[in-house]
GROMACS .gro file of C-alpha atoms in nm:
model
  143
    1UNK     CA    1  -2.346   0.808   2.715
    2UNK     CA    2  -2.238   1.088   2.484
    3UNK     CA    3  -2.368   1.441   2.534
    4UNK     CA    4  -2.657   1.544   2.310
    5UNK     CA    5  -2.541   1.685   1.977
    6UNK     CA    6  -2.214   1.490   1.975
    7UNK     CA    7  -2.122   1.383   1.623
    8UNK     CA    8  -1.964   1.041   1.599
    9UNK     CA    9  -1.775   0.954   1.285
   10UNK     CA   10  -1.736   0.587   1.200
   11UNK     CA   11  -1.388   0.483   1.087
   12UNK     CA   12  -1.212   0.168   0.971
   13UNK     CA   13  -0.935  -0.037   1.125
   14UNK     CA   14  -0.701   0.100   0.857
   15UNK     CA   15  -0.765   0.454   0.983
   16UNK     CA   16  -0.681   0.345   1.338
   17UNK     CA   17  -0.361   0.168   1.226
   18UNK     CA   18  -0.260   0.471   1.020
   19UNK     CA   19  -0.307   0.708   1.315
   20UNK     CA   20  -0.106   0.478   1.543
   21UNK     CA   21   0.177   0.428   1.295
   22UNK     CA   22   0.200   0.801   1.220
   23UNK     CA   23   0.153   0.886   1.589
   24UNK     CA   24  -0.093   1.162   1.499
   25UNK     CA   25  -0.460   1.224   1.424
   26UNK     CA   26  -0.543   1.182   1.056
   27UNK     CA   27  -0.868   1.322   0.922
   28UNK     CA   28  -1.084   1.026   0.814
   29UNK     CA   29  -1.196   1.224   0.508
   30UNK     CA   30  -0.833   1.240   0.389
   31UNK     CA   31  -0.885   0.896   0.228
   32UNK     CA   32  -1.255   0.816   0.273
   33UNK     CA   33  -1.248   0.498   0.065
   34UNK     CA   34  -1.021   0.324   0.314
   35UNK     CA   35  -1.065   0.531   0.632
   36UNK     CA   36  -1.445   0.528   0.655
   37UNK     CA   37  -1.693   0.239   0.622
   38UNK     CA   38  -1.843   0.213   0.275
   39UNK     CA   39  -2.215   0.169   0.199
   40UNK     CA   40  -2.129  -0.114  -0.039
   41UNK     CA   41  -1.856  -0.377  -0.016
   42UNK     CA   42  -1.527  -0.294  -0.179
   43UNK     CA   43  -1.449  -0.509  -0.480
   44UNK     CA   44  -1.170  -0.763  -0.486
   45UNK     CA   45  -0.948  -0.849  -0.778
   46UNK     CA   46  -1.094  -1.155  -0.953
   47UNK     CA   47  -0.938  -1.492  -0.863
   48UNK     CA   48  -0.750  -1.514  -1.193
   49UNK     CA   49  -0.577  -1.186  -1.106
   50UNK     CA   50  -0.464  -1.277  -0.754
   51UNK     CA   51  -0.242  -1.315  -0.557
   52UNK     CA   52   0.072  -1.399  -0.752
   53UNK     CA   53  -0.063  -1.261  -1.079
   54UNK     CA   54  -0.131  -0.918  -0.921
   55UNK     CA   55   0.191  -0.793  -0.760
   56UNK     CA   56   0.193  -0.421  -0.689
   57UNK     CA   57   0.457  -0.185  -0.556
   58UNK     CA   58   0.413   0.181  -0.459
   59UNK     CA   59   0.634   0.485  -0.521
   60UNK     CA   60   0.612   0.853  -0.421
   61UNK     CA   61   0.325   0.800  -0.177
   62UNK     CA   62   0.418   0.835   0.189
   63UNK     CA   63   0.270   0.816   0.535
   64UNK     CA   64  -0.098   0.745   0.577
   65UNK     CA   65  -0.167   0.743   0.204
   66UNK     CA   66   0.097   0.477   0.139
   67UNK     CA   67  -0.033   0.272   0.431
   68UNK     CA   68  -0.391   0.306   0.307
   69UNK     CA   69  -0.289   0.194  -0.044
   70UNK     CA   70  -0.100  -0.109   0.091
   71UNK     CA   71  -0.395  -0.212   0.311
   72UNK     CA   72  -0.639  -0.171   0.024
   73UNK     CA   73  -0.419  -0.380  -0.207
   74UNK     CA   74  -0.401  -0.660   0.047
   75UNK     CA   75  -0.775  -0.647   0.113
   76UNK     CA   76  -0.848  -0.665  -0.258
   77UNK     CA   77  -0.632  -0.976  -0.295
   78UNK     CA   78  -0.319  -0.828  -0.453
   79UNK     CA   79   0.030  -0.886  -0.324
   80UNK     CA   80   0.186  -0.561  -0.203
   81UNK     CA   81   0.563  -0.547  -0.243
   82UNK     CA   82   0.775  -0.275  -0.086
   83UNK     CA   83   1.050  -0.339  -0.341
   84UNK     CA   84   0.994  -0.337  -0.714
   85UNK     CA   85   1.109  -0.641  -0.910
   86UNK     CA   86   1.054  -0.785  -1.255
   87UNK     CA   87   0.779  -1.002  -1.100
   88UNK     CA   88   0.563  -0.696  -1.029
   89UNK     CA   89   0.267  -0.638  -1.257
   90UNK     CA   90   0.194  -0.279  -1.148
   91UNK     CA   91   0.358   0.022  -0.989
   92UNK     CA   92   0.133   0.279  -0.825
   93UNK     CA   93   0.317   0.607  -0.867
   94UNK     CA   94   0.226   0.976  -0.837
   95UNK     CA   95   0.462   1.113  -1.100
   96UNK     CA   96   0.668   0.996  -1.394
   97UNK     CA   97   0.993   1.022  -1.203
   98UNK     CA   98   1.219   0.837  -0.962
   99UNK     CA   99   1.417   0.514  -0.957
  100UNK     CA  100   1.117   0.281  -0.927
  101UNK     CA  101   0.942   0.456  -1.213
  102UNK     CA  102   1.249   0.426  -1.437
  103UNK     CA  103   1.292   0.056  -1.356
  104UNK     CA  104   0.921  -0.013  -1.412
  105UNK     CA  105   0.938   0.157  -1.752
  106UNK     CA  106   1.245  -0.046  -1.848
  107UNK     CA  107   1.085  -0.373  -1.739
  108UNK     CA  108   0.749  -0.306  -1.906
  109UNK     CA  109   0.558  -0.286  -1.576
  110UNK     CA  110   0.228  -0.097  -1.589
  111UNK     CA  111   0.255   0.232  -1.397
  112UNK     CA  112  -0.069   0.383  -1.267
  113UNK     CA  113  -0.189   0.650  -1.024
  114UNK     CA  114  -0.361   0.550  -0.698
  115UNK     CA  115  -0.695   0.650  -0.848
  116UNK     CA  116  -0.681   0.330  -1.054
  117UNK     CA  117  -0.683   0.126  -0.734
  118UNK     CA  118  -0.967   0.333  -0.585
  119UNK     CA  119  -1.169   0.289  -0.904
  120UNK     CA  120  -1.110  -0.089  -0.897
  121UNK     CA  121  -1.220  -0.101  -0.532
  122UNK     CA  122  -1.545   0.079  -0.615
  123UNK     CA  123  -1.640  -0.061  -0.955
  124UNK     CA  124  -1.429  -0.374  -1.003
  125UNK     CA  125  -1.124  -0.463  -1.207
  126UNK     CA  126  -1.101  -0.585  -1.564
  127UNK     CA  127  -0.817  -0.636  -1.810
  128UNK     CA  128  -0.717  -0.300  -1.954
  129UNK     CA  129  -0.884  -0.098  -1.678
  130UNK     CA  130  -0.555   0.085  -1.620
  131UNK     CA  131  -0.580   0.293  -1.938
  132UNK     CA  132  -0.728   0.610  -1.789
  133UNK     CA  133  -0.489   0.606  -1.493
  134UNK     CA  134  -0.152   0.544  -1.661
  135UNK     CA  135   0.150   0.749  -1.554
  136UNK     CA  136   0.350   0.821  -1.866
  137UNK     CA  137   0.707   0.938  -1.902
  138UNK     CA  138   0.739   1.311  -1.962
  139UNK     CA  139   0.817   1.423  -2.319
  140UNK     CA  140   1.190   1.451  -2.402
  141UNK     CA  141   1.341   1.766  -2.254
  142UNK     CA  142   1.078   1.791  -1.977
  143UNK     CA  143   1.080   1.666  -1.619
   0.00000   0.00000   0.00000
């Protein structure tokens, strides 16, 4: 029995795995969508978009955030790939820089921020939903 006044925070398996893999305590509110239970079920990618049709790699996210993104992708029915190839449909990337970003741009792979994935998990995915979350190359002479 817990002492009176003890606050218990519910967490997900992904939070537990993240803490174990990082060997440290991670605040559950750091990534509430994947670290805390949600009042409504998270959405999955529609069958026509999974699993081979939705291949996603990640760049510039590290540690618990990268792990959370990879778990969420798998839960939603996408195929997470640690290496980027021409078969990928999306790259989740923080900034318009780095080797993966450059290759994705050259291969015509859609590059989006993680917020796109979080939005899809909450509201659902549809063709063209990436528009508001695209990561674009910096203008010439910048970056």
